[in-house]
Amino acid sequence: QKVHVLPQTVLYIADAETFSGHEECHEQKKARKRNSKETAIALEKLLPKRCQVLGLVTPGIVVTPMGSSSNQPQEIEEGEAGFALLFPKIDGVKIHTFHFSKDLKNRVFDESKFAEAGLKNNPDLRVVLLFGYNSWKSGATRFLHQIVNPLNEKSIILAGGQVESFTSLTSENSSAQPGDACGVVGLAFSGPQIQSATVLLDQDVADERTAEAAMQRLKAANIPERNTIGFMFACVGRGYRHYKTKRNMEADAFRKFFPNVPLFGFFGHGEIGCDRIVTGNFVLRECNDIKDDLLHGYTTVMTLIHFGSTK
């Protein structure tokens, strides 16, 4: 008997070359450049219609082939590559996509939109993955601060970075096209059984020893490895250039300490995150009034998300 598990939420990430490559045009018998929306539509036709979808375009990706612990995670900084994470219904876990675009008429962000997205008045909110787009546009950094600052709570893991664009149709606000404004898209994970932790690898992490020391900090969070996924959000300035031509340094360090956790992510234009732990005991950290610095450059953010024990 075949058992089919339909995805309810999909996160797919591909590098820019994949989304702006060439395809053969049969009418004219020559290759033509396809646009990212065409590629996105073709991808999303493969998914259930009621599925929440978030698609991102980035300069490079991090992927564990087939999501299998038998495969090494790979940092792919050049060439065409991409992946899709398909989340089924998980007992006790809610996953929501959201999209906030900058309103050109108002300088102040309407925080009531947080409640609509499940990011406010939600005691079960545990993890928010945030992705800014069109970060080069005027006011983009200020807008990102308006989104991040109200969510900067010790009881919530925030992680992500700046991407080149987003292509998803289901999380897109029809009144604001991605090309016309800057904004933030993301996934919110809610559920009392979720445990999570992040560590920030700053510019001083520049060799195998310091990269592994950062992974030891993440390991010390004691997040269960079963039913857990890892995310890596790195600056385009890191990778093999930062580690003096040695490739896959950070992904290999992660694999050494988490041999059974698949790792996914991207190389982008700025990182979101800090050292923070949220567990079943809620917060393993003294709460104070000092807000963490969450926006960075030339860093890597490593994140673990545990979805609870499987029956």
PDB file of N, CA and C in Angstrom, residues 13-16 56-62 75-77 130-133 135 160-165 232-239 241 250 265-272 296-301:
ATOM      1  N   ILE A  13      14.632  27.304  -2.921  1.00  0.00           N
ATOM      2  CA  ILE A  13      15.680  28.300  -3.105  1.00  0.00           C
ATOM      3  C   ILE A  13      16.550  27.858  -4.269  1.00  0.00           C
ATOM      4  N   ALA A  14      16.836  28.771  -5.164  1.00  0.00           N
ATOM      5  CA  ALA A  14      17.715  28.464  -6.298  1.00  0.00           C
ATOM      6  C   ALA A  14      18.604  29.667  -6.569  1.00  0.00           C
ATOM      7  N   ASP A  15      19.745  29.415  -7.190  1.00  0.00           N
ATOM      8  CA  ASP A  15      20.640  30.515  -7.511  1.00  0.00           C
ATOM      9  C   ASP A  15      20.110  31.274  -8.720  1.00  0.00           C
ATOM     10  N   ALA A  16      20.633  32.467  -8.905  1.00  0.00           N
ATOM     11  CA  ALA A  16      20.120  33.349  -9.954  1.00  0.00           C
ATOM     12  C   ALA A  16      20.300  32.761 -11.346  1.00  0.00           C
ATOM     13  N   LEU A  56      12.752  31.610  -3.312  1.00  0.00           N
ATOM     14  CA  LEU A  56      13.778  32.638  -3.211  1.00  0.00           C
ATOM     15  C   LEU A  56      14.848  32.440  -4.269  1.00  0.00           C
ATOM     16  N   VAL A  57      15.397  33.553  -4.753  1.00  0.00           N
ATOM     17  CA  VAL A  57      16.517  33.536  -5.683  1.00  0.00           C
ATOM     18  C   VAL A  57      17.720  34.150  -4.971  1.00  0.00           C
ATOM     19  N   THR A  58      18.853  33.435  -4.956  1.00  0.00           N
ATOM     20  CA  THR A  58      20.029  33.860  -4.206  1.00  0.00           C
ATOM     21  C   THR A  58      21.288  33.687  -5.056  1.00  0.00           C
ATOM     22  N   PRO A  59      22.410  34.301  -4.640  1.00  0.00           N
ATOM     23  CA  PRO A  59      23.645  34.143  -5.415  1.00  0.00           C
ATOM     24  C   PRO A  59      24.234  32.735  -5.365  1.00  0.00           C
ATOM     25  N   GLY A  60      23.964  31.977  -4.319  1.00  0.00           N
ATOM     26  CA  GLY A  60      24.469  30.611  -4.186  1.00  0.00           C
ATOM     27  C   GLY A  60      23.643  29.883  -3.153  1.00  0.00           C
ATOM     28  N   ILE A  61      23.782  28.562  -3.080  1.00  0.00           N
ATOM     29  CA  ILE A  61      22.955  27.794  -2.153  1.00  0.00           C
ATOM     30  C   ILE A  61      23.806  26.829  -1.328  1.00  0.00           C
ATOM     31  N   VAL A  62      23.199  26.355  -0.250  1.00  0.00           N
ATOM     32  CA  VAL A  62      23.752  25.289   0.584  1.00  0.00           C
ATOM     33  C   VAL A  62      22.710  24.181   0.602  1.00  0.00           C
ATOM     34  N   GLU A  75      28.275  23.440  -0.139  1.00  0.00           N
ATOM     35  CA  GLU A  75      28.186  24.872  -0.397  1.00  0.00           C
ATOM     36  C   GLU A  75      28.417  25.077  -1.894  1.00  0.00           C
ATOM     37  N   ILE A  76      27.370  25.443  -2.618  1.00  0.00           N
ATOM     38  CA  ILE A  76      27.469  25.611  -4.072  1.00  0.00           C
ATOM     39  C   ILE A  76      27.423  27.107  -4.363  1.00  0.00           C
ATOM     40  N   GLU A  77      28.601  27.686  -4.597  1.00  0.00           N
ATOM     41  CA  GLU A  77      28.711  29.130  -4.775  1.00  0.00           C
ATOM     42  C   GLU A  77      28.648  29.547  -6.238  1.00  0.00           C
ATOM     43  N   LEU A 130      13.451  35.064   8.166  1.00  0.00           N
ATOM     44  CA  LEU A 130      13.194  36.331   7.485  1.00  0.00           C
ATOM     45  C   LEU A 130      14.119  36.497   6.287  1.00  0.00           C
ATOM     46  N   PHE A 131      13.554  36.977   5.172  1.00  0.00           N
ATOM     47  CA  PHE A 131      14.358  37.177   3.969  1.00  0.00           C
ATOM     48  C   PHE A 131      14.001  38.524   3.350  1.00  0.00           C
ATOM     49  N   GLY A 132      14.961  39.444   3.354  1.00  0.00           N
ATOM     50  CA  GLY A 132      14.739  40.739   2.719  1.00  0.00           C
ATOM     51  C   GLY A 132      15.051  40.663   1.236  1.00  0.00           C
ATOM     52  N   TYR A 133      14.311  41.422   0.418  1.00  0.00           N
ATOM     53  CA  TYR A 133      14.583  41.465  -1.016  1.00  0.00           C
ATOM     54  C   TYR A 133      14.675  42.921  -1.480  1.00  0.00           C
ATOM     55  N   SER A 135      17.296  44.769  -1.422  1.00  0.00           N
ATOM     56  CA  SER A 135      17.948  45.487  -0.332  1.00  0.00           C
ATOM     57  C   SER A 135      18.738  46.704  -0.806  1.00  0.00           C
ATOM     58  N   GLY A 160      17.994  34.425   8.982  1.00  0.00           N
ATOM     59  CA  GLY A 160      17.738  34.615   7.559  1.00  0.00           C
ATOM     60  C   GLY A 160      18.780  35.508   6.932  1.00  0.00           C
ATOM     61  N   GLY A 161      18.372  36.248   5.898  1.00  0.00           N
ATOM     62  CA  GLY A 161      19.305  37.123   5.223  1.00  0.00           C
ATOM     63  C   GLY A 161      18.670  37.838   4.048  1.00  0.00           C
ATOM     64  N   GLN A 162      19.512  38.579   3.332  1.00  0.00           N
ATOM     65  CA  GLN A 162      19.072  39.350   2.171  1.00  0.00           C
ATOM     66  C   GLN A 162      19.253  38.507   0.906  1.00  0.00           C
ATOM     67  N   VAL A 163      18.170  38.340   0.144  1.00  0.00           N
ATOM     68  CA  VAL A 163      18.212  37.552  -1.087  1.00  0.00           C
ATOM     69  C   VAL A 163      18.131  38.487  -2.292  1.00  0.00           C
ATOM     70  N   GLU A 164      18.334  37.935  -3.480  1.00  0.00           N
ATOM     71  CA  GLU A 164      18.256  38.768  -4.683  1.00  0.00           C
ATOM     72  C   GLU A 164      16.801  39.099  -5.026  1.00  0.00           C
ATOM     73  N   SER A 165      15.936  38.123  -4.904  1.00  0.00           N
ATOM     74  CA  SER A 165      14.515  38.363  -5.179  1.00  0.00           C
ATOM     75  C   SER A 165      13.710  37.191  -4.652  1.00  0.00           C
ATOM     76  N   MET A 232      21.739  27.321   7.016  1.00  0.00           N
ATOM     77  CA  MET A 232      22.961  28.110   6.962  1.00  0.00           C
ATOM     78  C   MET A 232      22.733  29.313   6.059  1.00  0.00           C
ATOM     79  N   PHE A 233      22.849  30.507   6.634  1.00  0.00           N
ATOM     80  CA  PHE A 233      22.685  31.743   5.870  1.00  0.00           C
ATOM     81  C   PHE A 233      24.012  32.497   5.913  1.00  0.00           C
ATOM     82  N   ALA A 234      24.719  32.518   4.782  1.00  0.00           N
ATOM     83  CA  ALA A 234      26.082  33.042   4.730  1.00  0.00           C
ATOM     84  C   ALA A 234      26.182  34.218   3.765  1.00  0.00           C
ATOM     85  N   CYS A 235      27.167  35.067   4.012  1.00  0.00           N
ATOM     86  CA  CYS A 235      27.453  36.188   3.129  1.00  0.00           C
ATOM     87  C   CYS A 235      28.172  35.692   1.876  1.00  0.00           C
ATOM     88  N   VAL A 236      27.906  36.340   0.748  1.00  0.00           N
ATOM     89  CA  VAL A 236      28.608  35.981  -0.488  1.00  0.00           C
ATOM     90  C   VAL A 236      30.113  36.219  -0.355  1.00  0.00           C
ATOM     91  N   GLY A 237      30.513  37.036   0.631  1.00  0.00           N
ATOM     92  CA  GLY A 237      31.920  37.298   0.842  1.00  0.00           C
ATOM     93  C   GLY A 237      32.626  36.222   1.651  1.00  0.00           C
ATOM     94  N   ARG A 238      31.884  35.214   2.108  1.00  0.00           N
ATOM     95  CA  ARG A 238      32.520  34.130   2.864  1.00  0.00           C
ATOM     96  C   ARG A 238      32.792  32.963   1.912  1.00  0.00           C
ATOM     97  N   GLY A 239      32.472  31.735   2.280  1.00  0.00           N
ATOM     98  CA  GLY A 239      32.762  30.621   1.401  1.00  0.00           C
ATOM     99  C   GLY A 239      34.249  30.449   1.173  1.00  0.00           C
ATOM    100  N   ARG A 241      36.350  32.008  -0.647  1.00  0.00           N
ATOM    101  CA  ARG A 241      37.160  33.234  -0.676  1.00  0.00           C
ATOM    102  C   ARG A 241      37.608  33.609   0.736  1.00  0.00           C
ATOM    103  N   GLU A 250      32.429  25.605   6.300  1.00  0.00           N
ATOM    104  CA  GLU A 250      31.398  25.718   7.339  1.00  0.00           C
ATOM    105  C   GLU A 250      30.410  24.561   7.285  1.00  0.00           C
ATOM    106  N   GLY A 265      20.388  26.136   2.887  1.00  0.00           N
ATOM    107  CA  GLY A 265      20.514  27.578   3.051  1.00  0.00           C
ATOM    108  C   GLY A 265      21.011  28.248   1.795  1.00  0.00           C
ATOM    109  N   PHE A 266      21.666  29.407   1.974  1.00  0.00           N
ATOM    110  CA  PHE A 266      22.109  30.168   0.809  1.00  0.00           C
ATOM    111  C   PHE A 266      23.242  31.126   1.159  1.00  0.00           C
ATOM    112  N   PHE A 267      23.858  31.645   0.103  1.00  0.00           N
ATOM    113  CA  PHE A 267      24.784  32.778   0.197  1.00  0.00           C
ATOM    114  C   PHE A 267      24.009  34.014  -0.247  1.00  0.00           C
ATOM    115  N   GLY A 268      24.025  35.060   0.582  1.00  0.00           N
ATOM    116  CA  GLY A 268      23.231  36.242   0.296  1.00  0.00           C
ATOM    117  C   GLY A 268      24.002  37.527   0.528  1.00  0.00           C
ATOM    118  N   HIS A 269      23.243  38.628   0.655  1.00  0.00           N
ATOM    119  CA  HIS A 269      23.822  39.972   0.699  1.00  0.00           C
ATOM    120  C   HIS A 269      23.731  40.618   2.084  1.00  0.00           C
ATOM    121  N   GLY A 270      23.596  39.832   3.114  1.00  0.00           N
ATOM    122  CA  GLY A 270      23.471  40.331   4.479  1.00  0.00           C
ATOM    123  C   GLY A 270      22.782  39.257   5.302  1.00  0.00           C
ATOM    124  N   GLU A 271      23.102  39.178   6.587  1.00  0.00           N
ATOM    125  CA  GLU A 271      22.610  38.076   7.402  1.00  0.00           C
ATOM    126  C   GLU A 271      21.784  38.587   8.578  1.00  0.00           C
ATOM    127  N   ILE A 272      20.843  37.748   9.020  1.00  0.00           N
ATOM    128  CA  ILE A 272      19.971  38.061  10.152  1.00  0.00           C
ATOM    129  C   ILE A 272      20.128  36.950  11.182  1.00  0.00           C
ATOM    130  N   HIS A 296      23.712  41.803  10.063  1.00  0.00           N
ATOM    131  CA  HIS A 296      25.163  41.672   9.939  1.00  0.00           C
ATOM    132  C   HIS A 296      25.594  41.604   8.480  1.00  0.00           C
ATOM    133  N   GLY A 297      26.902  41.732   8.271  1.00  0.00           N
ATOM    134  CA  GLY A 297      27.528  41.512   6.976  1.00  0.00           C
ATOM    135  C   GLY A 297      28.802  40.717   7.166  1.00  0.00           C
ATOM    136  N   TYR A 298      29.183  39.951   6.144  1.00  0.00           N
ATOM    137  CA  TYR A 298      30.386  39.105   6.166  1.00  0.00           C
ATOM    138  C   TYR A 298      30.345  38.091   7.319  1.00  0.00           C
ATOM    139  N   THR A 299      29.165  37.583   7.610  1.00  0.00           N
ATOM    140  CA  THR A 299      28.997  36.596   8.679  1.00  0.00           C
ATOM    141  C   THR A 299      28.253  35.384   8.130  1.00  0.00           C
ATOM    142  N   THR A 300      28.085  34.379   8.991  1.00  0.00           N
ATOM    143  CA  THR A 300      27.233  33.225   8.691  1.00  0.00           C
ATOM    144  C   THR A 300      26.362  32.959   9.911  1.00  0.00           C
ATOM    145  N   VAL A 301      25.084  32.687   9.693  1.00  0.00           N
ATOM    146  CA  VAL A 301      24.165  32.315  10.761  1.00  0.00           C
ATOM    147  C   VAL A 301      23.798  30.846  10.586  1.00  0.00           C
TER     148      VAL A 301
END
